[in-house]
JSON list of C-alpha atoms in Angstrom, two decimals:
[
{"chain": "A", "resi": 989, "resn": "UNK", "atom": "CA", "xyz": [1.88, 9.98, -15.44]},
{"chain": "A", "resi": 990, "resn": "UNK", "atom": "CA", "xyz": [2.62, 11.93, -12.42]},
{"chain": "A", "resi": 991, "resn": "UNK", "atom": "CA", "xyz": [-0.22, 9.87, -10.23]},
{"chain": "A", "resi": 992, "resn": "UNK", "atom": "CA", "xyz": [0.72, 6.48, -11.67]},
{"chain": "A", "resi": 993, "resn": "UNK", "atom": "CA", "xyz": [4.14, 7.43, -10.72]},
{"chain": "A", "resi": 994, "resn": "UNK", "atom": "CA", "xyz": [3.81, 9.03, -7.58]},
{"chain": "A", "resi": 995, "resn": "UNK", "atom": "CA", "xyz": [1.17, 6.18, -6.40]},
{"chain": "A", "resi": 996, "resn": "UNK", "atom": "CA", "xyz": [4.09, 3.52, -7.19]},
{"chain": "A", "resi": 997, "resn": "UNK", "atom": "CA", "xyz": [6.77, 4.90, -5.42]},
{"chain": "A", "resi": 998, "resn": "UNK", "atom": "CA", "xyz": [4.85, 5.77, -2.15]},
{"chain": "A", "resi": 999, "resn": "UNK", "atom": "CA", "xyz": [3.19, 2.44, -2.12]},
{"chain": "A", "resi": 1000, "resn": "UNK", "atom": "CA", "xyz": [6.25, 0.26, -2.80]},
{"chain": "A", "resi": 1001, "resn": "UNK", "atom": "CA", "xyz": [7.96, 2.58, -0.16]},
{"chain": "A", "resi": 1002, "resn": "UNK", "atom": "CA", "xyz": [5.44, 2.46, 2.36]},
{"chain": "A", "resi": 1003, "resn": "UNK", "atom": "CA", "xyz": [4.67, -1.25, 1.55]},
{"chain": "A", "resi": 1004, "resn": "UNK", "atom": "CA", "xyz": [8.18, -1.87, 2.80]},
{"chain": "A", "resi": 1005, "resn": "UNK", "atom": "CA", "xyz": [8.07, -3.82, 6.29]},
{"chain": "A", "resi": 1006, "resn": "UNK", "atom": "CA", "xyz": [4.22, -3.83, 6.53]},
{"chain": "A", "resi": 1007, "resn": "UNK", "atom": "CA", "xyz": [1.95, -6.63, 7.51]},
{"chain": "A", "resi": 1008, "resn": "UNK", "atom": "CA", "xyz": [0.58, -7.19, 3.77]},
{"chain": "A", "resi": 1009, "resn": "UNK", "atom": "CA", "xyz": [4.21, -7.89, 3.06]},
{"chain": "A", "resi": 1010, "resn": "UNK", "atom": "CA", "xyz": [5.17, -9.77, 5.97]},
{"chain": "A", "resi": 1011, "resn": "UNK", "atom": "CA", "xyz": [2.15, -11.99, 4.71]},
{"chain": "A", "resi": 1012, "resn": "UNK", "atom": "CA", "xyz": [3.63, -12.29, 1.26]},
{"chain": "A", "resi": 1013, "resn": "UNK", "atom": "CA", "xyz": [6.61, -13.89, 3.35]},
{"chain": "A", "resi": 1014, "resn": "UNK", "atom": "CA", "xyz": [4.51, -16.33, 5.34]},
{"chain": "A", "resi": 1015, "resn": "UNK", "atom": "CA", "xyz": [2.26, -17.47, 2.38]},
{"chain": "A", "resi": 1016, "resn": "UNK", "atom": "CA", "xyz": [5.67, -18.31, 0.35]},
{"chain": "A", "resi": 1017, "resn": "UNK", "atom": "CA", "xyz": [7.45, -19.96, 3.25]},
{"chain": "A", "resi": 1018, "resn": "UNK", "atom": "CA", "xyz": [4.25, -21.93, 4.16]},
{"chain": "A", "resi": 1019, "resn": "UNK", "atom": "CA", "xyz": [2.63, -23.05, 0.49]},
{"chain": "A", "resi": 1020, "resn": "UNK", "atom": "CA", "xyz": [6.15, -22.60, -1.68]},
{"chain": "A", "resi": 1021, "resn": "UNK", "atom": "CA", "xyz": [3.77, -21.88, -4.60]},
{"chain": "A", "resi": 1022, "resn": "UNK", "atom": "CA", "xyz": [5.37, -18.71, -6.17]},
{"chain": "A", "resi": 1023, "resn": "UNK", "atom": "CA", "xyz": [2.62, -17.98, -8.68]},
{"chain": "A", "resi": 1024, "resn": "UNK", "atom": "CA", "xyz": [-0.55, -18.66, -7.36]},
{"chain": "A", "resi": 1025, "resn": "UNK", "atom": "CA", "xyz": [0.52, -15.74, -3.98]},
{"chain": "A", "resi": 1026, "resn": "UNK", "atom": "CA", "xyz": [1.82, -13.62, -6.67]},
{"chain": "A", "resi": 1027, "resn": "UNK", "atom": "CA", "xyz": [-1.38, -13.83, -8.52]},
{"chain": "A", "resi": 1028, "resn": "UNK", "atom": "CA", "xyz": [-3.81, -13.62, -5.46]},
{"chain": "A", "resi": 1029, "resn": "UNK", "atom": "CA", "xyz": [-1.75, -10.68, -4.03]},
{"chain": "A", "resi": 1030, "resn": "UNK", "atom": "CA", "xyz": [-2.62, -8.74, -8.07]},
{"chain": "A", "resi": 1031, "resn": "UNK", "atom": "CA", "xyz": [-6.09, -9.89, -7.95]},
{"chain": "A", "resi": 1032, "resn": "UNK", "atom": "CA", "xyz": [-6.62, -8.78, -4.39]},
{"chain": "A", "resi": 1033, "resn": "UNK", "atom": "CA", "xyz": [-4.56, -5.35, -4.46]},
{"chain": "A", "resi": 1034, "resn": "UNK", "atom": "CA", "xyz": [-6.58, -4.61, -7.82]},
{"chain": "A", "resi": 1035, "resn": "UNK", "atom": "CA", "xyz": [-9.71, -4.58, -6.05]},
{"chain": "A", "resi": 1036, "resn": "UNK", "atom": "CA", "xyz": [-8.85, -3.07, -2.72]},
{"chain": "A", "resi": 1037, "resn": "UNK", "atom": "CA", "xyz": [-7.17, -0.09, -4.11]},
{"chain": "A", "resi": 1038, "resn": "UNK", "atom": "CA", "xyz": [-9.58, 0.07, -6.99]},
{"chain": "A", "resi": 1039, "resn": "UNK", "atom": "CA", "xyz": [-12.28, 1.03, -4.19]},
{"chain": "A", "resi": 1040, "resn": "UNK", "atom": "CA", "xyz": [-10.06, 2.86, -2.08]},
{"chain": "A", "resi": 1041, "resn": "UNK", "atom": "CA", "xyz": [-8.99, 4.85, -4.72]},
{"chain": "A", "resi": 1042, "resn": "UNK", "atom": "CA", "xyz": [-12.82, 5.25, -5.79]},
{"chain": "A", "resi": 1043, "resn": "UNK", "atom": "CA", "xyz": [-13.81, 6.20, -2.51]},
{"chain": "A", "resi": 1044, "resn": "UNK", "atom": "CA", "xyz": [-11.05, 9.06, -2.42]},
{"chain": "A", "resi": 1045, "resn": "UNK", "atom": "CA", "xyz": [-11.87, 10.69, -5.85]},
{"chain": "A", "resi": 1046, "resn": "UNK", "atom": "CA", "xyz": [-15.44, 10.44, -4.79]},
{"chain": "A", "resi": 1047, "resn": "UNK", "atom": "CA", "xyz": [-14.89, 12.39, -1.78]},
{"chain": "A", "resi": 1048, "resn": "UNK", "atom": "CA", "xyz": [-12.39, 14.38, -3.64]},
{"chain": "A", "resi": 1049, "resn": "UNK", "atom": "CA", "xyz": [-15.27, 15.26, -6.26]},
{"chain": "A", "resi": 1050, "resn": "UNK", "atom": "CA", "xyz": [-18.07, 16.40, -3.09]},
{"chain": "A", "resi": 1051, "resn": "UNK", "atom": "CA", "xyz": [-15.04, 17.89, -1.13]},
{"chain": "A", "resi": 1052, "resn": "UNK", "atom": "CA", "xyz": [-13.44, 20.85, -3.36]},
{"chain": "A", "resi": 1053, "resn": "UNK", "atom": "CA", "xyz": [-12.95, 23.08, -0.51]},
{"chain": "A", "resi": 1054, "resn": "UNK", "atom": "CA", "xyz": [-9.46, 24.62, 0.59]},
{"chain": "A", "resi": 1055, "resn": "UNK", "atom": "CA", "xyz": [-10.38, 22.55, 4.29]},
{"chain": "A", "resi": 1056, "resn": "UNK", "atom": "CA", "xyz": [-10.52, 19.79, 2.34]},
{"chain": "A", "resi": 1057, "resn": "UNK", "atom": "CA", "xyz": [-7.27, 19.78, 0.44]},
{"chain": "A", "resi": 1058, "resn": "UNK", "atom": "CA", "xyz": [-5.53, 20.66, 3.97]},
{"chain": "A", "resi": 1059, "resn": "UNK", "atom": "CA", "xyz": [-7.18, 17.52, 5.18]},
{"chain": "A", "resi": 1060, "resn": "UNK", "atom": "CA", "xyz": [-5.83, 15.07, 2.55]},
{"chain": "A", "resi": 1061, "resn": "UNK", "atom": "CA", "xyz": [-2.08, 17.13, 3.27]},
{"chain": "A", "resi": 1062, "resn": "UNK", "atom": "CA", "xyz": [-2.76, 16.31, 6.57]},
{"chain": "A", "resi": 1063, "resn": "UNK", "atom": "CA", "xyz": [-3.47, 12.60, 5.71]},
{"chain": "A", "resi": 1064, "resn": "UNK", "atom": "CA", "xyz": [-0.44, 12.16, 3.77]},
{"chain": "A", "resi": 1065, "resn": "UNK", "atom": "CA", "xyz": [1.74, 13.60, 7.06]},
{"chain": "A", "resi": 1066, "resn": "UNK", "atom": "CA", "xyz": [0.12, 11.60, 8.92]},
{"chain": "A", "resi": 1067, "resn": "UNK", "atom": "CA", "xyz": [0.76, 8.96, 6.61]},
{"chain": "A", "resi": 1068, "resn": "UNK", "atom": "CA", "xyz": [4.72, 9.96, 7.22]},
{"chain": "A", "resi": 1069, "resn": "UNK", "atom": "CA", "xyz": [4.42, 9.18, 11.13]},
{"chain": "A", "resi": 1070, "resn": "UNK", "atom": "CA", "xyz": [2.43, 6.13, 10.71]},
{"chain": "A", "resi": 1071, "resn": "UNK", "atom": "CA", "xyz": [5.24, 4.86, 8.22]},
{"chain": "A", "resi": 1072, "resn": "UNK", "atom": "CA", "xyz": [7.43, 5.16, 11.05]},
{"chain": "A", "resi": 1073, "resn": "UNK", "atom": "CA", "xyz": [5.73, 2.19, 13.41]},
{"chain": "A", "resi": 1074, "resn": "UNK", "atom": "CA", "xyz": [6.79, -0.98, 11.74]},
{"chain": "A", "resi": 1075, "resn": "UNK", "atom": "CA", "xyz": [3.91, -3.54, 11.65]},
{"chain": "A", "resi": 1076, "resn": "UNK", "atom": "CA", "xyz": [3.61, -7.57, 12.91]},
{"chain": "A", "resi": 1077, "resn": "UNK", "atom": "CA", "xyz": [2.52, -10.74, 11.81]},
{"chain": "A", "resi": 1078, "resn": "UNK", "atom": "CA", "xyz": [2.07, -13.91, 14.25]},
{"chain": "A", "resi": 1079, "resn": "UNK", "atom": "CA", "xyz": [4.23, -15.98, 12.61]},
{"chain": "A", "resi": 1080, "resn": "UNK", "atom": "CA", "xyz": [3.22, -19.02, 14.84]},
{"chain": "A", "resi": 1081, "resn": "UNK", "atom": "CA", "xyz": [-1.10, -18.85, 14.16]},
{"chain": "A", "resi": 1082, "resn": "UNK", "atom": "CA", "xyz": [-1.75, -21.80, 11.71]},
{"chain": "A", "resi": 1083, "resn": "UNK", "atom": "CA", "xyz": [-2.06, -21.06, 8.13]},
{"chain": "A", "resi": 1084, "resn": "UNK", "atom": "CA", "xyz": [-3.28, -23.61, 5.80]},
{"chain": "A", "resi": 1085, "resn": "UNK", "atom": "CA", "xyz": [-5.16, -23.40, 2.63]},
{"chain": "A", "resi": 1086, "resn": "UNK", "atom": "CA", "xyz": [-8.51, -24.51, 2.79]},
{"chain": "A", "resi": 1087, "resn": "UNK", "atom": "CA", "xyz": [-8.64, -27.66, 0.69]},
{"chain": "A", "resi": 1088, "resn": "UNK", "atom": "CA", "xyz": [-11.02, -26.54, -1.86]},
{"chain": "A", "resi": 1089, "resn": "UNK", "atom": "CA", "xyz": [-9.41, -23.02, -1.74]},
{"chain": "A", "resi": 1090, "resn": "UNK", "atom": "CA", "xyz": [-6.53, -23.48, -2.72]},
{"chain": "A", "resi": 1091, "resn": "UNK", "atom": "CA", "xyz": [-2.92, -21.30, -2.51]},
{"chain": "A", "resi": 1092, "resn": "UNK", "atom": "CA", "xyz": [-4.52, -18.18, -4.81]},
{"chain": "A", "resi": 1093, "resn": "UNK", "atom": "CA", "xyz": [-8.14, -18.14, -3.04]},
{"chain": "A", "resi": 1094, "resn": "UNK", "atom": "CA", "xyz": [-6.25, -18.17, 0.20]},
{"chain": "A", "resi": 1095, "resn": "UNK", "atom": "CA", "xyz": [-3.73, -15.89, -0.70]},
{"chain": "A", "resi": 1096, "resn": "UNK", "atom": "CA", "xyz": [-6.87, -13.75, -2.59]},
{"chain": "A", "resi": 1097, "resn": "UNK", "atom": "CA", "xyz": [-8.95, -13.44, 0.37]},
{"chain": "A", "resi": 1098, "resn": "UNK", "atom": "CA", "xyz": [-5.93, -12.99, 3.14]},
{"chain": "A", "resi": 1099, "resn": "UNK", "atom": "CA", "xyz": [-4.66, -10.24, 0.93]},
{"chain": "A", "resi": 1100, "resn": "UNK", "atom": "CA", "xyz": [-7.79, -7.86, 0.80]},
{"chain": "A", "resi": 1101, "resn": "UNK", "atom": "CA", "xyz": [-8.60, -8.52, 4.50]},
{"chain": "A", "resi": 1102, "resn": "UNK", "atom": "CA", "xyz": [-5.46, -7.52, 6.16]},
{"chain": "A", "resi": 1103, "resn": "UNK", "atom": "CA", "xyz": [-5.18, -4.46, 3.38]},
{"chain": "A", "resi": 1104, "resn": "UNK", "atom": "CA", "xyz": [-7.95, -2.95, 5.00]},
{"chain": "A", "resi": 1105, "resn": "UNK", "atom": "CA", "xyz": [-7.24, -0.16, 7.08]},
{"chain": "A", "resi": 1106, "resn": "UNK", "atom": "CA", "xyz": [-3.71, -0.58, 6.18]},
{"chain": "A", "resi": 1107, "resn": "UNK", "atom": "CA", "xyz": [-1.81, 2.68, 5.99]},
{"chain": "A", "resi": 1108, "resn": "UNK", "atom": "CA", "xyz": [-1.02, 1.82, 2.19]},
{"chain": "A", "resi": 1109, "resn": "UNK", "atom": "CA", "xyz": [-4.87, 1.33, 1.78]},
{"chain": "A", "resi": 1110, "resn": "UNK", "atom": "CA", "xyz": [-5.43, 4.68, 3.31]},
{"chain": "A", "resi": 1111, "resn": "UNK", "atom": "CA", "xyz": [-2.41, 6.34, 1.09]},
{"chain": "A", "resi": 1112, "resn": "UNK", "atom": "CA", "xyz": [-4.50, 4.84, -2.20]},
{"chain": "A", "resi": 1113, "resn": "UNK", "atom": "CA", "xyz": [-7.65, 6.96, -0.55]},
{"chain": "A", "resi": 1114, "resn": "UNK", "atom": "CA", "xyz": [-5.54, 10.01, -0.14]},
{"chain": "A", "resi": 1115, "resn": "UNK", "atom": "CA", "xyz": [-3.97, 9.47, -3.48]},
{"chain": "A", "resi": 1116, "resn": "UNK", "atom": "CA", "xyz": [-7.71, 8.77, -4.88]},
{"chain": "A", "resi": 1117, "resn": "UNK", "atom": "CA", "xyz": [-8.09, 12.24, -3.47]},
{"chain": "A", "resi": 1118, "resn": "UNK", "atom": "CA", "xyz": [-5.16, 14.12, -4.55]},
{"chain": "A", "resi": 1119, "resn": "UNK", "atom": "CA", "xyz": [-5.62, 12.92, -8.22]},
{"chain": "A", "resi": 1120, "resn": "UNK", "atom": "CA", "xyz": [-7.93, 13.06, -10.57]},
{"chain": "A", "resi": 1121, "resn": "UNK", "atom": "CA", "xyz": [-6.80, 10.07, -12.52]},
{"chain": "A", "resi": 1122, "resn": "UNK", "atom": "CA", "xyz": [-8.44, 6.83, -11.12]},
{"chain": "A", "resi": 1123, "resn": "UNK", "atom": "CA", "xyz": [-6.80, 4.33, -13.41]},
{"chain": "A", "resi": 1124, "resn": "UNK", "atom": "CA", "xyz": [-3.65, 5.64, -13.30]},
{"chain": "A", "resi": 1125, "resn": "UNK", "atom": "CA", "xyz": [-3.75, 5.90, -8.84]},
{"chain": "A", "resi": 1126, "resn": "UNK", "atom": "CA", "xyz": [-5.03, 2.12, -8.96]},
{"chain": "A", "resi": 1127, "resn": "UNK", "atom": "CA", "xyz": [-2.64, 1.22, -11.37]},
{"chain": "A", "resi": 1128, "resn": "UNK", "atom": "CA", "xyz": [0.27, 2.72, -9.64]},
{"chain": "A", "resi": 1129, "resn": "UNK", "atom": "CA", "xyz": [-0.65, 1.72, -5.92]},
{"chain": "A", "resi": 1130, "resn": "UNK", "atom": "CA", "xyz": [-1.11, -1.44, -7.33]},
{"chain": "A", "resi": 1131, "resn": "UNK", "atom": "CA", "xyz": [2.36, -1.98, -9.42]},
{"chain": "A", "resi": 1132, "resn": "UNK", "atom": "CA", "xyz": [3.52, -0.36, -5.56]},
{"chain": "A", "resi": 1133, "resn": "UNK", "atom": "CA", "xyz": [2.50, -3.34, -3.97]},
{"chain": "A", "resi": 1134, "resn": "UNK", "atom": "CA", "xyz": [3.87, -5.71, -6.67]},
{"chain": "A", "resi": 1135, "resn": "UNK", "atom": "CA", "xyz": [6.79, -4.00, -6.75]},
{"chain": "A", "resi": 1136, "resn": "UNK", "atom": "CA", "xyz": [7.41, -4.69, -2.71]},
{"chain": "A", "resi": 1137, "resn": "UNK", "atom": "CA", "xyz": [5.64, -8.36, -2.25]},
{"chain": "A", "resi": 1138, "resn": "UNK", "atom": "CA", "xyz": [6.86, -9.91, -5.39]},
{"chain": "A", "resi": 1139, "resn": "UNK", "atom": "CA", "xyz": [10.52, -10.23, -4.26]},
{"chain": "A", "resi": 1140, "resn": "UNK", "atom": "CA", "xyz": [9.13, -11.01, -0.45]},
{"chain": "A", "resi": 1141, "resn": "UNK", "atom": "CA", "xyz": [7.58, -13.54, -2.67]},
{"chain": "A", "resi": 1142, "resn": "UNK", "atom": "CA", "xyz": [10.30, -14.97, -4.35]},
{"chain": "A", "resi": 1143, "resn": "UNK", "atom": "CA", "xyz": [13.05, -14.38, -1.94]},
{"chain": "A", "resi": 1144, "resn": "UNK", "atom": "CA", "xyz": [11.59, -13.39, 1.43]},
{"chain": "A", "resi": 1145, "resn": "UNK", "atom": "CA", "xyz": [14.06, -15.38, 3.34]},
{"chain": "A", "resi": 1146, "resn": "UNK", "atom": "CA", "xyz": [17.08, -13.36, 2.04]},
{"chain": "A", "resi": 1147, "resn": "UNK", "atom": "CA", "xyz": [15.65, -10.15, 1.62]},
{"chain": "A", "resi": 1148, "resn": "UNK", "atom": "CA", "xyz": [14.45, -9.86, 5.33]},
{"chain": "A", "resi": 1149, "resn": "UNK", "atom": "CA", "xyz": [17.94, -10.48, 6.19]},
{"chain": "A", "resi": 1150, "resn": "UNK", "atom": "CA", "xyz": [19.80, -8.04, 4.20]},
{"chain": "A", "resi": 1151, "resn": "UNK", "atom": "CA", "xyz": [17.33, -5.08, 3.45]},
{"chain": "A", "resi": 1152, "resn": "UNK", "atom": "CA", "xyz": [17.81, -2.62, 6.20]},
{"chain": "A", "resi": 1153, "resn": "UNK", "atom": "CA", "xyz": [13.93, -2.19, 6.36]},
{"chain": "A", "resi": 1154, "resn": "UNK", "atom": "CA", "xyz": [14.07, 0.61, 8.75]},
{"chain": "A", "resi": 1155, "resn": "UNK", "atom": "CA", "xyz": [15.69, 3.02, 5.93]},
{"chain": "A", "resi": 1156, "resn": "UNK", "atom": "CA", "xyz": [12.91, 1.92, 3.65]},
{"chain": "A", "resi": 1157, "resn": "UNK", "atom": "CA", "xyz": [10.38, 2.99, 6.16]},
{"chain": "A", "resi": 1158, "resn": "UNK", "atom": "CA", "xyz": [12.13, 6.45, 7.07]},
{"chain": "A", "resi": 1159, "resn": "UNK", "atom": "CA", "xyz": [12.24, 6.85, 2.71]},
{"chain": "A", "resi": 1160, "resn": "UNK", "atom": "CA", "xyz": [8.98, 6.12, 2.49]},
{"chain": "A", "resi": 1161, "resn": "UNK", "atom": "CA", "xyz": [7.99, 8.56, 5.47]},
{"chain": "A", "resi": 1162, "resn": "UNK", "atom": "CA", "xyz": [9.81, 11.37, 4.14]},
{"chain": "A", "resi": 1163, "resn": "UNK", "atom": "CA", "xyz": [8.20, 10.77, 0.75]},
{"chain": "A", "resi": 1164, "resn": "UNK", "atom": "CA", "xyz": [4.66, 10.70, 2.38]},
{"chain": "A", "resi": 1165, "resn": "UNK", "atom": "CA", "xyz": [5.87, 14.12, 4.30]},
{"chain": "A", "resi": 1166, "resn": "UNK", "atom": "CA", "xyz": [7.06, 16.02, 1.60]},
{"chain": "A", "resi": 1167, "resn": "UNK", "atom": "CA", "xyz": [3.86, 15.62, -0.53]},
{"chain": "A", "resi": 1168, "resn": "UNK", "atom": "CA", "xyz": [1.81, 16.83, 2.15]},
{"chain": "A", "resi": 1169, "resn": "UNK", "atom": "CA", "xyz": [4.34, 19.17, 2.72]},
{"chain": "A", "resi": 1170, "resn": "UNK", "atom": "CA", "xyz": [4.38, 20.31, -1.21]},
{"chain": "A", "resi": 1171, "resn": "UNK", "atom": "CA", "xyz": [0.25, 20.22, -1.25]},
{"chain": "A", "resi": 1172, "resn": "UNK", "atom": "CA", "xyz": [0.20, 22.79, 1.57]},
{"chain": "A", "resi": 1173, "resn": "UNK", "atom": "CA", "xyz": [2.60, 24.64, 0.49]},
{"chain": "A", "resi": 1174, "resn": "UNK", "atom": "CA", "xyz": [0.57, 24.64, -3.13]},
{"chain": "A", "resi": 1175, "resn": "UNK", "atom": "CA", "xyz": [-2.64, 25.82, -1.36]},
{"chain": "A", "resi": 1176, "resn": "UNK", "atom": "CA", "xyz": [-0.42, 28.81, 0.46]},
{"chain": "A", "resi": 1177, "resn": "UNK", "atom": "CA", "xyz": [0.45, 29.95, -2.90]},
{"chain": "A", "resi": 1178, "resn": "UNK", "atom": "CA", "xyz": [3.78, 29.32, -2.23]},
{"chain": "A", "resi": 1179, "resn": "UNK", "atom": "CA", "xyz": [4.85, 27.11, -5.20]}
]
């Protein structure tokens, strides 16, 4: 419970104000088909993290060493900063659905592309890392990004102009810090 729950509220946190989610924005503003983005962001965060979280608890599994562990604190830290430097979208390049695509393909396709590299794709490989619990790390970075892009979905308009996104991103840096924080302090003996 504590990686499905931990994976949630770092991803929705850090998802906050990033270019996956200003995406979510543009699709709904541009197609006005609420389901089929909502559908091709699941589909496309399902895989993505799926293998991101794979590829941590892979490396987790080779990796056991104490340098190691101080690595993936040092990720999530890192992870704090990087929180910190809000992201773009050009909201003036053309987006259209391909006509045999369609709003879900397009949204499908878009979605996995711009998540990689994205510092919430490299918090699912940390997180991949940290726990042992694939399902539960997918599962959670997953309901993350739901959790964030769903109501950029459905109400993008207003929410951009009421959220202060800049407090989301310091809540979700301070979150990232203070696991890396907790997992060195763990490997110091200290807790």
């Amino acid at each position: 419970m504590e990686a499905l729950l931990t994976s949630a509220a770092l991803v929705a946190l850090a998802e906050m104000g990033d270019k996956t989610q200003l995406l979510a924005m543009l699709l709904a503003t541009r197609f006005r088909k609420p389901v089929p983005i909502i559908l091709g962001i699941l589909f496309a965060t399902l895989a993505n993290h799926f293998l991101a979280a794979l590829i941590g608890h892979s490396i987790a599994g080779v990796l056991t060493q104490d340098w190691f562990r101080y690595a993936v604190a040092a990720s999530f830290i890192a992870m704090a900063a990087w929180t910190l430097i809000p992201d773009k979208i050009d909201e003036d390049a053309p987006l259209k659905a391909p006509s045999k695509a369609g709003v879900f393909l397009t949204t499908l396709v878009a979605f996995f592309l711009v998540e990689m590299g994205d510092k919430t794709q490299v918090a699912t490989v940390a997180l991949g890392a940290r726990f042992d619990n694939l399902i539960a790390v997918t599962a959670g970075t997953t309901l993350g990004m739901m959790i964030a892009n769903v109501p950029a979905v459905l109400f993008g308009d207003v929410l951009a102009k009421k959220v202060p996104m800049r407090a989301l991103q310091v809540g979700a840096a301070l979150l990232f810090l203070a696991l890396g924080l907790w997992m060195i302090a763990s490997l110091q003996g200290w807790m």
